[in-house]
Amino acid sequence: MYKTIHLEKDVFEDVYFYNLKSSKSPLLNLFYEQTDLWTLLYASIQDEILLKLIVFNLEFNIAPVHTFIKYYESELNNHNLNRFHKQCIGYHVAFLLATLGYKKTKRIYRKDAIIKYGSFFEKIAL
């Protein structure tokens, strides 16, 4: 069954930035330098349709990072993504799901994707 997401955008953004700033993620570099890629990632924090699509696709065994790169495919093609940028996108998606109350469970490989390895997440039971 489709799981609904109820979130307050301000609270969601605050929790995301708390997770980001308390980490040692390479994503912090993009955040502090305010790069074009960071602008795209920041916009995705506020994109409720994307967040719902990520959670929905988890039910069909589609890794959230693969949903993210497909959703923003045209924008990401404009960036010259190197390994560092791909890692940052992976961390970003992981922070989005951690903020929604999910934890990482396993990784999969997808040959035809910009980012080959993607993690699956499951909801943390309270």
Coordinates of N, CA, C and O in Angstrom, one line a residue:
M1 N 0.8 -1.2 0.0 CA 0.0 0.0 0.0 C 0.9 1.2 0.0 O 1.9 1.3 0.6
Y2 N 0.5 2.3 -0.7 CA 1.2 3.5 -0.8 C 1.2 4.2 0.6 O 0.2 4.4 1.2
K3 N 2.4 4.6 1.0 CA 2.6 5.3 2.3 C 2.6 6.8 2.0 O 3.3 7.3 1.2
T4 N 1.8 7.4 2.8 CA 1.7 8.9 2.6 C 2.8 9.5 3.5 O 3.2 9.0 4.5
I5 N 3.2 10.7 3.0 CA 4.2 11.5 3.7 C 3.5 12.7 4.3 O 2.9 13.5 3.5
H6 N 3.6 12.9 5.6 CA 3.2 14.2 6.2 C 4.4 14.9 6.8 O 5.0 14.4 7.7
L7 N 4.7 16.0 6.2 CA 5.8 16.8 6.7 C 5.6 18.3 6.7 O 4.9 18.7 5.8
E8 N 6.2 18.9 7.6 CA 6.2 20.4 7.5 C 7.5 20.8 6.9 O 8.6 20.4 7.4
K9 N 7.4 21.6 5.9 CA 8.6 21.9 5.1 C 9.7 22.6 5.9 O 10.9 22.3 5.8
D10 N 9.3 23.4 6.8 CA 10.3 24.1 7.7 C 11.0 23.1 8.6 O 12.2 23.2 8.7
V11 N 10.2 22.3 9.2 CA 10.8 21.3 10.1 C 11.7 20.3 9.3 O 12.8 19.9 9.8
F12 N 11.2 19.9 8.2 CA 12.0 18.9 7.3 C 13.3 19.5 7.0 O 14.4 18.9 7.1
E13 N 13.3 20.8 6.5 CA 14.5 21.5 6.1 C 15.5 21.6 7.3 O 16.7 21.4 7.2
D14 N 14.9 22.0 8.5 CA 15.8 22.1 9.7 C 16.5 20.8 10.1 O 17.6 20.8 10.4
V15 N 15.7 19.7 10.0 CA 16.3 18.4 10.4 C 17.3 18.0 9.3 O 18.4 17.5 9.7
Y16 N 17.0 18.2 8.1 CA 18.0 17.9 7.0 C 19.3 18.7 7.3 O 20.4 18.1 7.3
F17 N 19.3 20.0 7.5 CA 20.5 20.7 7.8 C 21.2 20.4 9.1 O 22.4 20.4 9.2
Y18 N 20.4 20.0 10.1 CA 21.0 19.5 11.3 C 21.9 18.2 11.0 O 23.0 18.1 11.4
N19 N 21.3 17.3 10.2 CA 22.0 16.0 9.9 C 23.2 16.4 9.0 O 24.3 15.8 9.2
L20 N 23.0 17.3 8.1 CA 24.2 17.6 7.2 C 25.3 18.3 8.0 O 26.5 17.8 7.9
K21 N 25.0 19.3 8.8 CA 26.0 20.0 9.5 C 26.7 19.3 10.6 O 27.8 19.6 11.0
S22 N 26.0 18.2 11.1 CA 26.7 17.4 12.1 C 27.4 16.2 11.6 O 27.9 15.4 12.3
S23 N 27.5 16.1 10.3 CA 28.2 15.0 9.6 C 29.6 15.4 9.1 O 29.9 16.6 9.2
K24 N 30.3 14.5 8.6 CA 31.6 14.7 7.9 C 31.4 14.4 6.4 O 32.4 14.1 5.8
S25 N 30.3 14.7 5.9 CA 29.9 14.4 4.5 C 30.7 15.3 3.6 O 30.8 16.5 3.8
P26 N 31.1 14.8 2.4 CA 31.7 15.7 1.4 C 30.7 16.7 0.9 O 31.1 17.6 0.2
L27 N 29.4 16.4 1.1 CA 28.4 17.3 0.7 C 28.5 18.7 1.3 O 28.1 19.7 0.7
L28 N 29.2 18.8 2.5 CA 29.4 20.0 3.1 C 30.2 21.0 2.2 O 29.9 22.2 2.3
N29 N 31.1 20.5 1.5 CA 31.9 21.3 0.5 C 31.0 22.0 -0.4 O 31.1 23.2 -0.7
L30 N 30.0 21.3 -1.0 CA 29.1 22.0 -2.0 C 28.2 23.0 -1.3 O 27.9 24.1 -1.8
F31 N 27.8 22.7 0.0 CA 27.0 23.6 0.7 C 27.7 24.9 1.0 O 27.2 26.0 0.8
Y32 N 29.0 24.8 1.5 CA 29.7 26.0 1.8 C 30.1 26.8 0.6 O 30.2 28.0 0.7
E33 N 30.4 26.2 -0.5 CA 30.8 26.9 -1.7 C 29.6 27.3 -2.5 O 29.8 28.1 -3.5
Q34 N 28.4 26.9 -2.2 CA 27.2 27.3 -2.9 C 27.3 27.1 -4.4 O 27.0 28.0 -5.2
T35 N 27.7 25.9 -4.8 CA 27.9 25.6 -6.2 C 26.5 25.4 -6.9 O 25.5 25.4 -6.3
D36 N 26.6 25.3 -8.3 CA 25.4 25.1 -9.0 C 24.7 23.8 -8.7 O 23.5 23.7 -8.6
L37 N 25.5 22.8 -8.4 CA 25.0 21.5 -8.1 C 24.3 21.6 -6.7 O 23.2 21.0 -6.5
W38 N 24.8 22.4 -5.8 CA 24.2 22.6 -4.5 C 22.8 23.2 -4.7 O 21.8 22.9 -4.0
T39 N 22.7 24.2 -5.6 CA 21.5 24.9 -5.9 C 20.4 23.9 -6.3 O 19.3 23.9 -5.8
L40 N 20.8 22.9 -7.1 CA 19.8 21.9 -7.5 C 19.5 21.0 -6.4 O 18.3 20.7 -6.1
L41 N 20.5 20.6 -5.6 CA 20.2 19.7 -4.4 C 19.3 20.4 -3.4 O 18.4 19.8 -2.8
Y42 N 19.6 21.7 -3.2 CA 18.7 22.5 -2.2 C 17.3 22.5 -2.7 O 16.4 22.4 -2.0
A43 N 17.1 22.7 -4.0 CA 15.7 22.8 -4.6 C 15.0 21.5 -4.4 O 13.8 21.5 -4.1
S44 N 15.8 20.4 -4.4 CA 15.1 19.1 -4.2 C 14.6 18.9 -2.8 O 13.7 18.1 -2.6
I45 N 15.2 19.6 -1.8 CA 14.7 19.5 -0.4 C 13.3 19.9 -0.3 O 12.5 19.4 0.4
Q46 N 13.0 20.9 -1.1 CA 11.6 21.5 -1.1 C 10.7 20.9 -2.1 O 9.5 21.4 -2.2
D47 N 11.1 19.9 -2.8 CA 10.3 19.3 -3.9 C 9.5 18.2 -3.3 O 10.0 17.0 -3.3
E48 N 8.3 18.4 -2.9 CA 7.4 17.4 -2.2 C 7.1 16.3 -3.2 O 7.0 15.1 -2.7
I49 N 6.9 16.6 -4.4 CA 6.6 15.5 -5.4 C 7.7 14.5 -5.5 O 7.5 13.3 -5.5
L50 N 9.0 15.0 -5.6 CA 10.1 14.1 -5.6 C 10.2 13.3 -4.4 O 10.4 12.0 -4.5
L51 N 10.0 13.8 -3.2 CA 10.0 13.1 -2.0 C 9.0 12.0 -1.9 O 9.3 10.8 -1.6
K52 N 7.8 12.3 -2.4 CA 6.7 11.3 -2.5 C 7.1 10.2 -3.5 O 6.8 9.0 -3.3
L53 N 7.6 10.6 -4.6 CA 8.0 9.6 -5.6 C 9.1 8.7 -5.2 O 9.1 7.5 -5.4
I54 N 10.1 9.2 -4.4 CA 11.2 8.4 -3.9 C 10.6 7.3 -2.9 O 10.9 6.1 -3.0
V55 N 9.7 7.7 -2.0 CA 9.1 6.8 -1.1 C 8.2 5.8 -1.8 O 8.2 4.6 -1.6
F56 N 7.5 6.2 -2.8 CA 6.6 5.4 -3.6 C 7.4 4.3 -4.3 O 7.1 3.1 -4.4
N57 N 8.5 4.7 -5.0 CA 9.4 3.8 -5.7 C 10.1 2.8 -4.9 O 10.5 1.8 -5.4
L58 N 10.3 3.1 -3.6 CA 10.9 2.1 -2.7 C 10.1 0.8 -2.7 O 10.6 -0.3 -2.6
E59 N 8.8 1.0 -2.8 CA 7.9 -0.2 -2.8 C 8.1 -1.1 -4.0 O 7.7 -2.2 -4.0
F60 N 8.7 -0.5 -5.1 CA 8.9 -1.2 -6.3 C 10.4 -1.6 -6.5 O 10.9 -1.8 -7.6
N61 N 11.1 -1.5 -5.4 CA 12.6 -1.9 -5.4 C 13.4 -1.0 -6.3 O 14.3 -1.5 -7.0
I62 N 13.1 0.3 -6.4 CA 13.9 1.3 -7.1 C 14.6 2.1 -6.1 O 14.0 2.7 -5.2
A63 N 15.9 2.1 -6.1 CA 16.7 2.8 -5.2 C 16.4 4.3 -5.3 O 16.3 4.8 -6.4
P64 N 16.3 5.0 -4.1 CA 16.0 6.4 -4.1 C 17.0 7.2 -4.9 O 16.6 8.2 -5.6
V65 N 18.3 6.9 -4.9 CA 19.2 7.7 -5.7 C 19.0 7.6 -7.2 O 19.1 8.5 -8.0
H66 N 18.5 6.4 -7.6 CA 18.1 6.2 -9.0 C 16.9 7.0 -9.4 O 16.8 7.5 -10.5
T67 N 15.9 7.1 -8.5 CA 14.8 7.9 -8.7 C 15.2 9.4 -8.8 O 14.7 10.1 -9.7
F68 N 16.1 9.8 -7.9 CA 16.5 11.2 -7.9 C 17.2 11.5 -9.2 O 16.9 12.6 -9.8
I69 N 18.1 10.7 -9.7 CA 18.9 11.0 -10.9 C 18.0 11.0 -12.2 O 18.2 11.7 -13.1
K70 N 17.0 10.1 -12.2 CA 16.0 10.1 -13.3 C 15.1 11.3 -13.3 O 14.8 11.9 -14.3
Y71 N 14.7 11.7 -12.1 CA 13.8 12.9 -11.9 C 14.5 14.2 -12.4 O 13.9 15.0 -13.0
Y72 N 15.8 14.3 -12.1 CA 16.6 15.5 -12.4 C 17.6 15.2 -13.6 O 18.6 15.8 -13.7
E73 N 17.2 14.2 -14.4 CA 18.1 13.8 -15.5 C 18.6 14.9 -16.4 O 19.8 15.1 -16.6
S74 N 17.7 15.8 -16.9 CA 18.1 16.8 -17.8 C 19.0 17.8 -17.1 O 20.0 18.3 -17.7
E75 N 18.7 18.2 -15.8 CA 19.6 19.1 -15.1 C 20.9 18.5 -14.8 O 22.0 19.2 -14.9
L76 N 21.0 17.2 -14.4 CA 22.3 16.6 -14.1 C 23.1 16.4 -15.4 O 24.4 16.4 -15.3
N77 N 22.5 16.3 -16.5 CA 23.3 16.2 -17.8 C 24.0 17.5 -18.1 O 25.0 17.4 -18.8
N78 N 23.5 18.6 -17.6 CA 24.2 19.9 -17.8 C 25.4 20.1 -16.9 O 26.2 20.9 -17.2
H79 N 25.5 19.3 -15.8 CA 26.7 19.3 -15.0 C 27.7 18.3 -15.4 O 27.3 17.2 -15.8
N80 N 28.9 18.6 -15.3 CA 30.0 17.6 -15.6 C 30.3 16.9 -14.3 O 31.1 17.3 -13.6
L81 N 29.5 15.8 -14.1 CA 29.6 15.1 -12.8 C 30.8 14.2 -12.7 O 31.0 13.4 -13.6
N82 N 31.6 14.4 -11.7 CA 32.8 13.6 -11.5 C 32.4 12.7 -10.3 O 31.3 12.7 -9.8
R83 N 33.3 11.9 -9.9 CA 33.1 10.9 -8.8 C 32.7 11.6 -7.5 O 31.8 11.2 -6.8
F84 N 33.3 12.7 -7.2 CA 33.0 13.5 -6.0 C 31.5 14.0 -6.0 O 30.8 13.9 -5.0
H85 N 31.1 14.5 -7.1 CA 29.7 15.0 -7.3 C 28.7 13.9 -7.1 O 27.7 14.1 -6.5
K86 N 29.0 12.7 -7.7 CA 28.1 11.6 -7.6 C 28.0 11.1 -6.1 O 27.0 10.8 -5.6
Q87 N 29.1 11.2 -5.4 CA 29.1 10.8 -4.0 C 28.2 11.8 -3.2 O 27.5 11.4 -2.3
C88 N 28.4 13.1 -3.5 CA 27.6 14.1 -2.9 C 26.1 13.9 -3.1 O 25.3 14.1 -2.2
I89 N 25.7 13.5 -4.3 CA 24.3 13.2 -4.6 C 23.8 12.1 -3.8 O 22.7 12.1 -3.2
G90 N 24.7 11.0 -3.7 CA 24.3 9.9 -2.8 C 24.1 10.2 -1.4 O 23.1 9.8 -0.7
Y91 N 25.0 11.1 -0.8 CA 24.8 11.5 0.5 C 23.6 12.4 0.7 O 22.9 12.2 1.7
H92 N 23.3 13.2 -0.3 CA 22.1 14.1 -0.2 C 20.9 13.2 -0.1 O 20.0 13.5 0.7
V93 N 20.8 12.2 -1.0 CA 19.6 11.4 -1.0 C 19.5 10.6 0.3 O 18.4 10.5 0.9
A94 N 20.6 10.2 0.9 CA 20.6 9.5 2.1 C 20.1 10.4 3.3 O 19.4 10.0 4.1
F95 N 20.6 11.6 3.2 CA 20.1 12.6 4.2 C 18.6 12.9 4.1 O 17.9 13.0 5.1
L96 N 18.1 13.0 2.9 CA 16.7 13.1 2.7 C 15.9 12.0 3.3 O 14.9 12.3 4.0
L97 N 16.3 10.8 3.1 CA 15.6 9.6 3.7 C 15.8 9.5 5.2 O 14.9 9.1 5.9
A98 N 17.0 9.9 5.7 CA 17.2 9.9 7.1 C 16.2 10.9 7.8 O 15.7 10.6 8.8
T99 N 16.1 12.0 7.1 CA 15.2 13.0 7.6 C 13.7 12.6 7.6 O 12.9 12.9 8.5
L100 N 13.4 11.7 6.7 CA 12.0 11.2 6.7 C 11.8 10.0 7.6 O 10.7 9.4 7.7
G101 N 12.9 9.5 8.3 CA 12.8 8.4 9.2 C 13.1 7.1 8.6 O 12.6 6.1 9.1
Y102 N 14.0 7.0 7.7 CA 14.4 5.8 7.0 C 15.9 5.5 7.4 O 16.6 6.4 7.6
K103 N 16.2 4.2 7.3 CA 17.6 3.8 7.5 C 18.0 2.9 6.3 O 17.2 2.2 5.7
K104 N 19.3 2.9 6.1 CA 19.9 2.2 4.9 C 19.9 0.7 5.2 O 20.2 0.3 6.3
T105 N 19.5 -0.1 4.2 CA 19.4 -1.6 4.5 C 20.4 -2.3 3.5 O 21.1 -3.2 4.0
K106 N 20.4 -2.0 2.3 CA 21.2 -2.8 1.3 C 21.6 -1.9 0.1 O 21.0 -0.9 -0.1
R107 N 22.5 -2.4 -0.7 CA 22.9 -1.7 -1.9 C 22.7 -2.6 -3.1 O 22.7 -3.8 -3.0
I108 N 22.4 -1.9 -4.2 CA 22.2 -2.6 -5.5 C 23.0 -1.9 -6.6 O 23.4 -0.8 -6.4
Y109 N 23.3 -2.6 -7.7 CA 24.0 -2.1 -8.8 C 23.0 -2.0 -10.0 O 22.2 -2.9 -10.3
R110 N 23.1 -0.8 -10.6 CA 22.3 -0.6 -11.8 C 23.2 -0.1 -12.9 O 23.8 1.0 -12.9
K111 N 23.4 -1.0 -13.9 CA 24.4 -0.8 -15.0 C 24.2 0.5 -15.8 O 25.1 1.2 -16.2
D112 N 22.9 0.8 -16.1 CA 22.6 1.9 -17.0 C 22.4 3.3 -16.4 O 22.0 4.2 -17.0
A113 N 22.7 3.4 -15.1 CA 22.5 4.7 -14.4 C 23.7 5.5 -14.3 O 24.9 5.0 -14.4
I114 N 23.5 6.8 -14.1 CA 24.7 7.8 -13.9 C 25.4 7.4 -12.6 O 26.6 7.4 -12.6
I115 N 24.7 7.0 -11.6 CA 25.3 6.5 -10.4 C 25.0 5.0 -10.3 O 23.8 4.6 -10.2
K116 N 26.0 4.2 -10.3 CA 25.8 2.8 -10.5 C 25.2 2.1 -9.3 O 24.4 1.2 -9.4
Y117 N 25.7 2.5 -8.1 CA 25.3 1.8 -6.8 C 24.3 2.7 -6.1 O 24.5 3.9 -5.9
G118 N 23.2 2.1 -5.7 CA 22.2 2.8 -5.0 C 21.8 2.0 -3.7 O 21.8 0.7 -3.8
S119 N 21.4 2.7 -2.7 CA 21.0 2.0 -1.4 C 19.5 2.0 -1.3 O 18.8 2.9 -1.8
F120 N 19.1 0.9 -0.6 CA 17.6 0.8 -0.3 C 17.5 1.2 1.2 O 18.4 1.1 2.0
F121 N 16.3 1.7 1.5 CA 16.0 2.2 2.9 C 14.7 1.5 3.3 O 13.9 1.2 2.5
E122 N 14.6 1.4 4.7 CA 13.3 1.0 5.2 C 13.0 1.9 6.4 O 13.8 2.5 7.0
K123 N 11.7 2.1 6.6 CA 11.2 3.0 7.7 C 11.6 2.4 9.0 O 11.5 1.2 9.3
I124 N 12.0 3.3 9.9 CA 12.4 3.0 11.2 C 11.1 2.9 12.0 O 10.3 3.8 12.1
A125 N 10.9 1.8 12.7 CA 9.7 1.6 13.5 C 9.9 2.3 14.8 O 10.9 2.2 15.5
L126 N 8.9 3.0 15.2 CA 8.9 3.8 16.5 C 8.3 3.1 17.6 O 7.4 2.3 17.5

